[in-house]
Amino acid sequence: MIPRKPKLSRLLGSWLAPWERLVSWFFGPDYNPTYQSGVLAVYLLALVVASGLPLLFFYKVGAPYESVQWVQGQWALGWLRGLHRYASDAAVVAVFFHALRMLQGGRTSGPRRRAWLSGLALLGLMIFIGVLGLVMVWDEQGEKLAVQGIQFLAGLPFFSEPPGRIFADNQALGESFFFMLIFLHVALPLVLVFLFLAHTSRTARARYWPERHLVRAYGWGLAGLALCLPVPLAAPADLLRLPGRVYLDPWYGFWLPAAEKLGTGGTLLALGLLLLGLGSLPWWWAVDGPGRAQASVVDESSCTGCTQCVQDCPYDAIEMVKRTHLLDGRHSPLVALVNSDLCVSCGLCAASCAPMGVGPPQRTGRDQLRAAEQFASTRDWREGDVVLLACRWGSGEHPGWSAIPGIHCYPTGCCGSIHTSVLELFLRKGAAGVFVLTCPERDCSQREGPKWLRLRVYEDREAELQARVDRRRVRLFACPGVEVERARRELLAFRQELLKDPAGQSLPEGELRCRSSEVQDGQT
Amino acid sequence: MARLRLLFGLFILLLGLGWSARIPWGESPAHATLRLSWRCNGQEIKVPIAQDPNLPAHMRLPPDQAYQVRMRSYLLRVLLDGRPLLEKRIEPAGVRHDRPLSVLEELAVAPGRHRVEVEFRPEPLEGVKENLLPGYQGQLDFGAGRVQLITFQEEGHWQLKP
């Protein structure tokens, strides 16, 4: 059975669909910030560190506001301060979208639990470090954040005296307070690094940096913003004056209005409930999703020890071990072993295995062939008919696919889990073409599905689509799940192409060749 | 066209980010605040320890050491124009209540000139001679959005800020 997205993920996806469509329309798949929100957050944090380090040398613990005011007055340093602040704001936004993306993709449960929980810790720490940075400025906003924030500490049973007394008087606030702030502001990001390593520890080939075009676009964009729109500096903090209207950074100070409305106890309760809800989310969000999906299993008699499944697994869930059975000399000395604690049941290993010896139960290459054969045998094939293989995690379940004449929709799991033999089988059984609708490469719920499929179809990666299959009859089309109309247009155009040029279809099976490969060979 | 859309999208995104750093929030407070903040060592009381008369003499505490030292709780009372604004018992800090007394109170006050009286005295105890501390009495000007800070010094002196 192909696992589906959790019900709550599907619901969230339908709510977010109009927004996603808008973002997709503006940015396209290459620049869509929500597709690479995780690595974008890392890049933005690196930008925060790079812009913050020079500022550190100009910060004076004895005169915090005056030193920031001086920095603000210097053209280059003021720009650097703007970049530091905007990049840290953007990093929180990126993390927020990253979390939303994970929820929407149902990627929070099972073996991904650790990533979710460490991600929550990362976000919490990021916000804490950011609040420290805002307090360091010691303007009215910083004062408000500090005075209200210390109330939370007062509620903890560790303090024998009200900690808020340090903010009773301007003179009571010494250099040591600002020294502590700067120390924490610099030291805690090191903890972020360790949390980040824990966050990515269960992913193979984790990417830490966005693509160059994204680095350039967002880097230059933020630099331009800091130049054109310098970050405002409010009036200096004065503890003997109640702060009035201030500029509030909503990404780090979002809790301040709640704290003033609900009071300290109410806010702590609300924060506690929020943390409890988010912390327990992996256990209640995905009850019908991949959390229940079964881990892959290896058929040891089929395993040739080629290690391809180990190379393709996006979660490092497969390793090669010494064979303990079938030691008859005809089988390889090493055999693949799936760690069921790490396997998310994405099925990518099923498509990586040429002899079809690995995969989640009932989703191995053999199972896929059996199901495809059954599907094909129940169809009435006509000229120009196309099989649409659409990922159920993307737009595979869209009702519109079944209503298109000449299109046979065959919902699948992640496109990277489709064995290439299935594509060939459909063509042999009478389909004029096979159209595989994939998610954009940077937005695959199973991380590397579209990439592996592309390499298997066009670049002879192991478990490749056989050379005898005419590539003109296979189309991989990457499209966000929300852009069904665009995919529909492309699908119909593909069908028209096949109808116009049926030559490829009429070639005897033995003569089918990968024409694109031949052309390339001829060129070289 | 796609590039134009991208530039426009990026522009909107950055503009939103820039705007978010400028969201005004909060209102200028219409009230003033009377803030009381101090830390002081409270008075000690010596509570005699009842010793078992059956104990041998060498196991008993000497009479001049047969007591426990306890810190006294205090009563804080604030009157504004003769009307009580706050009455609170201040216990010595710490789990065993043997740490100095800490006071931090913030009281909203209508702007204007008010007569403020603050009393900070040990809680009366039977059979204990009271060492009465002078309270604070005075006319104070409270401006809207301003804080009047009153602190208590160890020697029984009061200090006003600003």
XYZ file of C-alpha atoms in Angstrom:
686
model
C 0.000 0.000 0.000
C 1.337 3.428 -0.943
C 1.480 5.584 2.169
C -0.464 8.795 2.007
C 0.171 12.117 3.574
C -1.374 12.414 7.042
C -4.887 13.793 7.039
C -3.794 16.940 8.868
C -1.047 17.504 6.301
C -3.547 17.251 3.490
C -5.835 19.679 5.299
C -2.983 22.121 5.872
C -1.977 21.735 2.236
C -5.456 22.652 1.033
C -5.479 25.747 3.255
C -2.089 26.848 2.054
C -2.678 26.020 -1.613
C -3.736 29.543 -2.741
C -0.690 31.077 -1.044
C 1.574 28.433 -2.403
C 0.234 29.067 -5.886
C 0.945 32.767 -5.479
C 4.502 32.200 -4.243
C 5.083 29.689 -7.022
C 3.796 32.172 -9.609
C 6.145 34.885 -8.377
C 9.291 32.901 -7.758
C 9.064 29.820 -9.956
C 10.556 26.525 -8.815
C 14.173 27.735 -8.907
C 13.845 30.732 -6.625
C 10.914 29.602 -4.474
C 12.167 30.345 -0.959
C 9.856 27.786 0.604
C 11.474 24.895 -1.282
C 14.900 25.538 0.178
C 13.802 27.143 3.405
C 16.046 24.923 5.537
C 19.306 25.668 3.749
C 18.183 29.247 3.303
C 17.904 29.555 7.086
C 21.465 28.228 7.431
C 22.711 30.699 4.858
C 20.914 33.574 6.572
C 22.360 32.579 9.937
C 25.808 32.542 8.366
C 25.080 36.046 7.102
C 24.031 37.037 10.633
C 27.325 35.762 12.055
C 29.390 37.403 9.318
C 27.695 40.774 9.772
C 27.607 40.522 13.571
C 31.300 39.833 14.153
C 32.556 43.285 13.044
C 29.802 44.975 15.049
C 31.049 43.203 18.159
C 34.201 45.307 18.169
C 32.231 48.543 18.410
C 29.828 47.504 21.151
C 30.563 48.984 24.557
C 29.125 47.320 27.621
C 29.537 50.575 29.534
C 27.506 52.598 27.024
C 25.435 50.161 24.988
C 22.945 52.570 23.470
C 25.524 55.223 22.715
C 27.773 52.710 20.971
C 24.895 51.409 18.823
C 23.922 54.998 18.052
C 27.478 55.671 16.937
C 27.439 52.533 14.776
C 24.158 53.683 13.275
C 25.753 57.005 12.388
C 28.588 55.395 10.405
C 27.549 54.617 6.855
C 29.179 51.203 6.501
C 28.579 50.056 10.063
C 24.959 51.193 9.982
C 24.510 49.172 6.826
C 26.124 46.168 8.525
C 23.773 46.530 11.468
C 20.822 46.612 9.089
C 22.066 43.483 7.341
C 22.571 41.753 10.708
C 19.040 42.544 11.805
C 17.273 41.838 8.512
C 19.154 38.567 8.008
C 18.237 37.404 11.513
C 14.593 38.310 10.876
C 14.663 36.495 7.547
C 16.241 33.442 9.210
C 13.263 33.093 11.554
C 10.880 33.497 8.615
C 12.785 30.787 6.728
C 12.632 28.453 9.726
C 8.907 29.100 10.055
C 8.323 28.165 6.424
C 10.607 25.173 6.795
C 8.507 23.873 9.695
C 5.319 24.551 7.764
C 6.724 22.648 4.797
C 7.577 19.673 6.977
C 4.075 19.674 8.444
C 2.500 19.981 5.047
C 4.598 17.104 3.721
C 3.900 14.944 6.774
C 7.612 14.756 7.472
C 7.591 14.958 11.252
C 6.937 11.474 12.543
C 8.709 8.164 12.834
C 12.459 8.399 12.283
C 12.030 12.103 11.457
C 10.967 12.773 15.040
C 14.492 13.682 16.049
C 14.757 16.256 13.292
C 11.453 17.809 14.342
C 12.335 17.994 18.023
C 15.849 19.289 17.437
C 14.352 21.786 14.989
C 12.048 23.065 17.697
C 15.002 23.444 20.044
C 16.904 25.267 17.293
C 14.047 27.679 16.733
C 13.622 28.326 20.467
C 17.324 29.016 20.889
C 17.389 31.218 17.800
C 14.581 33.333 19.199
C 16.290 33.572 22.589
C 19.574 34.678 21.005
C 17.696 37.190 18.862
C 15.904 38.651 21.878
C 19.277 39.018 23.632
C 20.511 40.916 20.583
C 17.539 43.273 20.661
C 18.023 43.898 24.389
C 21.708 44.638 23.790
C 20.726 47.746 21.834
C 19.112 49.028 25.031
C 16.545 51.209 23.359
C 12.876 51.288 24.335
C 12.160 48.037 22.527
C 15.062 46.363 24.289
C 13.838 47.710 27.611
C 10.341 46.355 27.048
C 11.640 42.946 26.033
C 14.002 42.815 29.005
C 11.516 44.002 31.615
C 8.777 41.690 30.382
C 11.141 38.790 29.742
C 12.540 38.890 33.253
C 9.010 38.398 34.564
C 9.118 34.883 33.128
C 12.221 34.194 35.192
C 10.484 35.540 38.275
C 7.935 32.760 37.909
C 10.636 30.116 38.206
C 11.380 28.812 41.673
C 15.136 29.346 41.423
C 15.378 32.926 42.533
C 15.283 33.941 46.151
C 14.748 37.567 45.179
C 12.703 39.095 42.381
C 15.111 39.162 39.406
C 13.222 42.164 38.047
C 14.910 44.333 40.683
C 17.874 44.805 38.361
C 15.563 46.904 36.193
C 14.310 49.051 39.064
C 16.720 51.861 38.407
C 19.078 52.942 35.634
C 22.002 52.955 38.056
C 21.254 49.446 39.302
C 21.921 48.123 35.817
C 25.648 47.705 35.584
C 28.107 46.773 32.907
C 27.979 43.176 34.071
C 24.442 42.840 32.721
C 25.492 43.903 29.238
C 28.638 41.835 29.453
C 26.485 38.792 30.215
C 24.243 39.666 27.260
C 27.103 39.914 24.825
C 28.665 36.733 26.156
C 25.434 34.764 25.696
C 24.767 36.402 22.326
C 28.135 35.147 21.092
C 28.398 31.820 22.927
C 24.915 30.429 22.364
C 25.253 30.286 18.573
C 27.877 27.600 19.189
C 25.124 25.526 20.809
C 23.104 26.158 17.652
C 25.802 24.367 15.674
C 25.538 21.227 17.810
C 21.765 21.266 17.626
C 22.010 21.696 13.895
C 24.230 18.629 13.619
C 21.657 16.653 15.611
C 18.955 18.065 13.347
C 20.577 16.690 10.194
C 22.097 13.563 11.706
C 19.543 11.222 10.161
C 19.751 12.470 6.622
C 22.233 11.279 4.059
C 23.938 13.889 1.918
C 22.443 16.702 3.974
C 22.765 19.996 2.162
C 23.958 22.945 4.195
C 24.055 25.637 1.583
C 21.501 26.834 -0.971
C 22.254 26.983 -4.653
C 24.365 29.844 -5.895
C 21.575 31.724 -7.630
C 19.578 31.708 -4.405
C 22.581 32.873 -2.374
C 23.087 35.741 -4.767
C 19.435 36.745 -5.027
C 18.697 36.799 -1.303
C 22.152 38.040 -0.270
C 22.057 41.020 -2.608
C 18.422 41.598 -1.796
C 19.098 41.861 1.940
C 22.171 43.990 1.360
C 20.101 46.365 -0.762
C 17.343 46.458 1.817
C 19.806 47.333 4.589
C 21.140 50.109 2.397
C 17.813 51.595 1.354
C 15.891 51.027 4.559
C 18.211 51.305 7.577
C 16.999 49.583 10.697
C 15.360 52.112 13.014
C 16.810 52.912 16.401
C 14.260 53.858 19.055
C 14.780 56.277 21.924
C 17.218 55.159 24.616
C 15.897 53.010 27.405
C 15.078 54.846 30.626
C 13.944 52.695 33.481
C 12.349 55.679 35.219
C 10.066 56.257 32.255
C 7.411 53.832 31.039
C 8.074 52.924 27.389
C 5.378 54.184 25.076
C 4.895 53.294 21.448
C 7.904 51.346 20.195
C 9.021 49.530 17.064
C 8.454 45.878 17.807
C 10.287 43.193 15.912
C 7.448 40.714 15.349
C 9.749 37.759 14.651
C 11.473 37.896 18.017
C 9.088 39.967 20.092
C 5.841 38.253 19.057
C 5.293 37.131 22.645
C 5.346 40.650 24.073
C 1.763 41.681 23.197
C 0.547 38.315 24.498
C 2.479 38.807 27.722
C 0.896 42.198 28.258
C -2.589 40.886 27.529
C -2.442 37.570 29.351
C -0.027 38.466 32.107
C 3.091 36.506 32.948
C 1.277 33.417 34.212
C -1.101 33.298 31.260
C 1.720 33.690 28.768
C 3.818 31.007 30.442
C 0.796 28.709 30.375
C 0.130 29.493 26.703
C 3.803 28.970 25.829
C 3.856 25.719 27.789
C 0.776 24.440 25.972
C 2.236 25.486 22.629
C 5.484 23.696 23.411
C 3.609 20.627 24.581
C 1.557 20.600 21.384
C 4.543 21.082 19.100
C 6.756 18.715 21.074
C 4.206 15.911 20.961
C 3.299 16.605 17.335
C 5.245 13.655 15.877
C 2.987 11.346 17.885
C -0.379 12.817 16.935
C 0.050 14.503 13.574
C 0.829 11.515 11.376
C -1.327 8.694 12.682
C -2.383 7.632 9.177
C 0.782 8.712 7.429
C 4.283 7.414 7.069
C 4.522 6.856 10.804
C 2.474 3.736 10.213
C 4.198 2.816 6.971
C 6.359 -0.268 7.071
C 10.122 -0.249 6.772
C 11.802 -1.738 3.730
C 12.877 -5.357 3.742
C 15.615 -7.111 1.776
C 15.174 -10.314 -0.148
C 18.591 -11.788 0.544
C 18.362 -14.279 -2.294
C 18.002 -11.422 -4.803
C 20.587 -9.067 -3.290
C 23.718 -8.921 -5.423
C 25.610 -6.736 -2.970
C 25.861 -3.887 -5.468
C 25.351 -1.234 -2.703
C 23.120 0.896 -4.930
C 20.305 0.986 -2.350
C 22.837 2.155 0.252
C 23.915 4.938 -2.083
C 20.378 5.997 -2.909
C 18.768 5.867 0.544
C 18.183 9.504 1.607
C 18.130 8.580 5.290
C 21.196 6.341 5.688
C 18.873 3.543 6.711
C 20.596 0.782 4.736
C 24.031 -0.677 5.282
C 25.936 -3.588 3.826
C 26.682 -6.423 6.236
C 28.323 -9.810 5.898
C 25.945 -12.417 4.642
C 25.013 -15.067 7.204
C 22.652 -17.086 5.001
C 22.977 -18.427 1.477
C 26.718 -18.892 1.806
C 26.809 -21.099 -1.251
C 29.322 -19.090 -3.230
C 26.733 -18.059 -5.783
C 25.651 -15.047 -3.740
C 27.632 -11.944 -2.886
C 29.542 -11.926 0.430
C 27.762 -8.707 1.465
C 24.047 -8.174 1.729
C 21.949 -5.061 2.321
C 20.377 -4.635 5.743
C 17.660 -2.067 6.479
C 17.624 -0.374 9.867
C 13.898 -0.178 10.515
C 14.414 2.564 13.117
C 15.745 4.881 10.416
C 13.622 3.820 7.443
C 10.809 6.236 6.623
C 9.344 3.881 4.032
C 9.944 6.290 1.163
C 10.495 3.360 -1.200
C 13.440 4.913 -3.046
C 15.449 1.740 -2.478
C 12.819 -0.267 -4.386
C 13.581 1.697 -7.539
C 17.347 1.535 -7.000
C 17.484 -2.234 -7.039
C 17.801 -3.758 -10.518
C 16.998 -7.302 -9.340
C 14.062 -5.894 -7.320
C 15.169 -7.388 -4.045
C 14.533 -4.520 -1.647
C 11.690 -2.187 -0.804
C 8.813 -1.672 1.580
C 6.426 -4.617 1.822
C 4.154 -4.775 -1.236
C 6.041 -1.933 -2.904
C 9.181 -3.621 -4.206
C 9.919 -3.498 -7.911
C 8.199 -6.853 -8.379
C 5.096 -5.697 -6.551
C 5.060 -2.551 -8.653
C 5.319 -4.550 -11.874
C 2.502 -6.824 -10.758
C 0.243 -3.876 -9.938
C 1.140 -2.040 -13.163
C 0.437 -5.131 -15.213
C -2.946 -5.505 -13.578
C -3.689 -1.822 -14.217
C -2.600 -2.042 -17.851
C -4.611 -5.179 -18.530
C -7.852 -3.488 -17.465
C -7.374 -0.550 -19.857
C -8.581 -0.159 -23.365
C -5.500 1.317 -25.101
C -6.024 3.645 -28.040
C -3.636 5.597 -30.187
C -1.884 8.373 -28.290
C -2.954 7.168 -24.855
C -0.647 8.284 -22.119
C -0.144 6.873 -18.648
C 0.199 9.588 -16.077
C 2.284 8.526 -13.107
C 1.639 11.114 -10.455
C 3.055 11.154 -6.950
C 0.357 10.926 -4.308
C 2.496 13.201 -2.127
C 2.270 15.867 -4.820
C -0.784 16.215 -7.016
C -1.399 12.517 -7.720
C -4.741 12.510 -5.972
C -6.134 15.476 -7.814
C -9.594 14.529 -9.151
C -8.970 16.381 -12.422
C -6.611 13.712 -13.800
C -9.247 11.051 -14.280
C -11.429 13.278 -16.455
C -8.912 13.843 -19.293
C -9.579 11.709 -22.372
C -6.636 9.585 -23.447
C -4.936 9.894 -20.082
C -4.748 6.967 -17.706
C -3.861 8.239 -14.272
C -1.851 5.837 -12.153
C -1.191 7.296 -8.712
C 2.113 6.218 -7.232
C 4.263 6.888 -4.226
C 7.222 9.220 -4.584
C 8.361 9.231 -8.198
C 11.800 8.151 -7.016
C 10.287 4.885 -5.826
C 8.940 3.958 -9.298
C 11.040 1.202 -10.767
C 12.017 2.070 -14.338
C 10.714 -1.334 -15.441
C 7.230 -0.037 -14.686
C 7.667 2.743 -17.263
C 8.810 0.206 -19.832
C 5.944 -2.124 -18.980
C 3.328 0.536 -19.690
C 4.905 1.257 -23.069
C 4.968 -2.423 -23.947
C 1.372 -2.867 -22.914
C 0.097 -0.289 -25.344
C 0.628 3.177 -23.913
C 1.971 5.681 -26.421
C 3.830 7.495 -23.707
C 4.466 7.719 -20.005
C 4.259 11.072 -18.298
C 5.781 11.164 -14.823
C 4.673 14.135 -12.816
C 7.349 14.757 -10.198
C 7.711 17.329 -7.496
C 10.429 19.957 -8.041
C 13.788 18.473 -7.086
C 14.132 20.783 -4.105
C 10.649 20.066 -2.853
C 10.464 16.313 -2.729
C 8.823 14.948 0.391
C 11.252 12.044 0.237
C 14.211 14.352 -0.414
C 15.775 12.820 -3.516
C 13.017 11.137 -5.503
C 12.959 13.342 -8.653
C 16.754 13.463 -8.767
C 17.215 9.691 -8.697
C 14.425 9.175 -11.241
C 15.968 11.681 -13.629
C 19.353 10.026 -13.338
C 17.865 6.565 -13.821
C 15.897 7.583 -16.888
C 18.411 9.829 -18.614
C 21.838 9.188 -17.153
C 22.042 5.450 -16.705
C 22.131 5.416 -12.940
C 21.821 1.864 -11.664
C 18.379 0.329 -12.170
C 18.312 2.524 -15.247
C 15.607 2.666 -17.847
C 16.760 0.244 -20.484
C 18.357 1.727 -23.591
C 15.776 0.002 -25.784
C 13.098 2.361 -24.477
C 12.597 5.415 -26.647
C 13.032 8.428 -24.354
C 10.715 10.465 -26.533
C 7.900 8.408 -25.117
C 8.872 9.164 -21.534
C 8.454 12.612 -20.097
C 9.456 13.660 -16.596
C 7.829 16.915 -15.636
C 8.659 18.641 -12.380
C 5.847 20.763 -11.122
C 4.685 21.900 -7.673
C 1.631 20.029 -6.453
C -0.444 23.199 -6.541
C 0.208 23.929 -10.215
C -2.098 21.268 -11.591
C -3.158 23.403 -14.551
C 0.421 23.863 -15.766
C 1.031 20.139 -15.486
C -2.217 19.478 -17.348
C -1.151 21.718 -20.233
C 2.215 19.994 -20.455
C 0.577 16.589 -20.328
C -1.793 17.434 -23.189
C 1.061 18.886 -25.224
C 3.024 15.671 -24.684
C 0.061 13.648 -25.911
C -0.249 15.860 -28.985
C 3.433 15.333 -29.756
C 2.950 11.591 -29.576
C -0.116 11.762 -31.807
C 1.744 13.837 -34.394
C 4.778 11.597 -34.459
C 3.660 8.023 -34.002
C 6.835 6.708 -35.676
C 8.499 6.030 -32.379
C 5.554 3.937 -31.316
C 5.562 1.749 -34.395
C 9.202 0.715 -34.126
C 9.618 -2.951 -33.378
C 10.462 -3.496 -29.746
C 13.955 -4.759 -30.482
C 14.874 -1.607 -32.376
C 13.761 0.849 -29.739
C 16.764 2.851 -28.809
C 17.446 5.793 -26.635
C 17.472 8.357 -29.419
C 18.577 11.226 -27.238
C 21.615 9.155 -26.237
C 22.372 8.418 -29.872
C 22.210 12.091 -30.769
C 24.539 12.909 -27.910
C 26.893 10.133 -28.936
C 26.887 11.474 -32.479
C 27.736 14.944 -31.256
C 30.574 13.790 -29.143
C 8.311 37.954 -17.839
C 9.312 35.248 -15.355
C 12.335 37.318 -14.347
C 10.144 40.368 -13.861
C 7.782 38.372 -11.688
C 10.725 37.086 -9.685
C 12.098 40.581 -9.146
C 8.696 41.833 -8.116
C 8.225 38.890 -5.740
C 11.648 39.484 -4.223
C 10.876 43.172 -3.865
C 7.602 42.433 -2.054
C 9.355 39.929 0.214
C 12.099 42.357 1.164
C 9.670 45.208 1.580
C 7.655 43.055 3.962
C 10.799 42.303 5.910
C 11.735 45.963 6.075
C 8.246 46.916 7.126
C 8.224 44.281 9.860
C 11.131 46.078 11.535
C 8.984 49.184 11.739
C 5.742 47.924 13.184
C 4.739 50.367 15.875
C 3.264 48.773 18.930
C 2.056 49.886 22.344
C 0.504 53.062 23.625
C 1.951 55.921 25.582
C 0.890 55.116 29.129
C -1.688 57.468 30.620
C -0.755 56.578 34.164
C 2.303 56.990 36.306
C 3.987 54.329 38.385
C 5.104 54.265 41.953
C 7.932 51.789 42.185
C 9.193 50.500 45.491
C 12.429 48.612 45.272
C 14.950 47.728 47.923
C 16.812 44.946 49.595
C 17.698 45.052 53.252
C 18.736 42.859 56.095
C 15.755 42.448 58.358
C 15.743 42.158 62.090
C 16.705 38.903 63.687
C 14.944 37.202 66.515
C 16.431 34.570 68.722
C 14.052 31.725 69.507
C 15.173 29.667 72.511
C 15.643 25.969 71.913
C 13.875 23.795 74.429
C 16.513 21.421 75.766
C 15.783 18.025 77.227
C 16.471 18.312 80.967
C 17.332 14.605 81.067
C 20.311 15.110 78.789
C 23.683 14.984 80.481
C 25.201 18.390 80.931
C 27.909 17.842 78.353
C 25.293 17.167 75.678
C 23.345 20.342 76.257
C 24.022 23.595 74.508
C 25.475 26.365 76.652
C 22.659 28.715 77.732
C 24.042 31.579 75.624
C 23.925 29.391 72.486
C 20.623 27.640 73.040
C 18.632 29.558 70.500
C 17.813 29.632 66.795
C 18.133 32.804 64.777
C 15.145 33.647 62.648
C 14.577 36.608 60.370
C 11.505 38.617 60.976
C 8.811 39.150 58.408
C 7.884 42.733 57.598
C 4.728 44.551 56.763
C 4.694 46.930 53.820
C 1.948 49.467 53.692
C 1.471 52.167 51.102
C -1.062 54.966 51.419
C -1.910 57.307 48.587
C -3.656 60.494 49.672
C -4.555 58.720 52.889
C -6.146 55.742 51.171
C -4.449 52.365 51.411
C -2.900 51.358 48.101
C -0.985 48.286 49.171
C -0.700 46.121 52.262
C 1.613 43.215 52.014
C 3.587 40.891 54.224
C 7.207 40.641 53.090
C 8.902 37.428 54.089
C 12.660 37.058 54.150
C 13.855 35.483 50.922
C 15.125 31.946 50.520
C 13.692 28.524 51.101
C 14.376 28.793 54.844
C 13.449 32.473 54.885
C 16.825 33.412 56.257
C 17.921 35.685 53.415
C 17.598 39.484 53.253
C 14.238 41.032 52.525
C 13.541 42.026 48.946
C 10.847 44.393 47.828
C 9.790 45.147 44.271
C 6.353 46.631 43.823
C 4.952 48.654 40.962
C 1.735 50.542 41.605
C -0.192 52.447 38.968
C -0.981 55.984 40.047
C -3.062 58.667 38.361
C -0.905 61.558 37.153
C -0.785 64.570 39.429
C 0.436 65.509 42.870
C -0.204 62.938 45.580
C 0.614 62.455 49.195
C 2.457 59.166 49.544
C 3.088 57.341 52.807
C 5.119 54.158 52.961
C 5.543 52.061 56.087
C 7.951 49.181 56.289
C 7.964 47.618 59.720
C 8.683 44.271 61.288
C 5.605 42.224 61.904
C 4.632 42.624 65.545
C 5.602 39.715 67.728
C 4.429 39.046 71.216
C 7.037 39.756 73.808
C 9.461 41.292 71.351
C 10.476 44.851 71.788
C 9.760 46.787 68.606
C 12.470 48.840 67.023
C 10.218 51.080 64.973
C 11.608 52.261 61.657
C 10.610 55.617 60.308
C 8.235 55.468 57.365
C 8.229 57.711 54.338
C 5.792 60.568 53.983
C 5.804 63.164 51.283
C 4.091 64.941 48.411
C 5.176 63.578 45.055
C 4.535 64.733 41.512
C 3.543 61.937 39.180
C 3.800 62.658 35.471
C 2.064 60.406 32.948
C 4.450 57.697 31.828
C 6.932 58.515 34.576
C 8.175 56.310 37.388
C 8.703 57.513 40.938
C 11.135 55.237 42.633
C 11.264 54.949 46.399
C 14.049 52.961 47.970
C 14.704 52.103 51.557
C 18.186 52.276 52.967
C 19.516 49.933 55.604
C 19.718 52.640 58.236
C 16.060 53.477 57.925
C 16.517 56.286 55.451
C 14.322 56.656 52.411
C 15.497 57.774 49.014
C 13.513 59.123 46.106
C 14.299 58.942 42.385
C 14.369 60.784 40.094
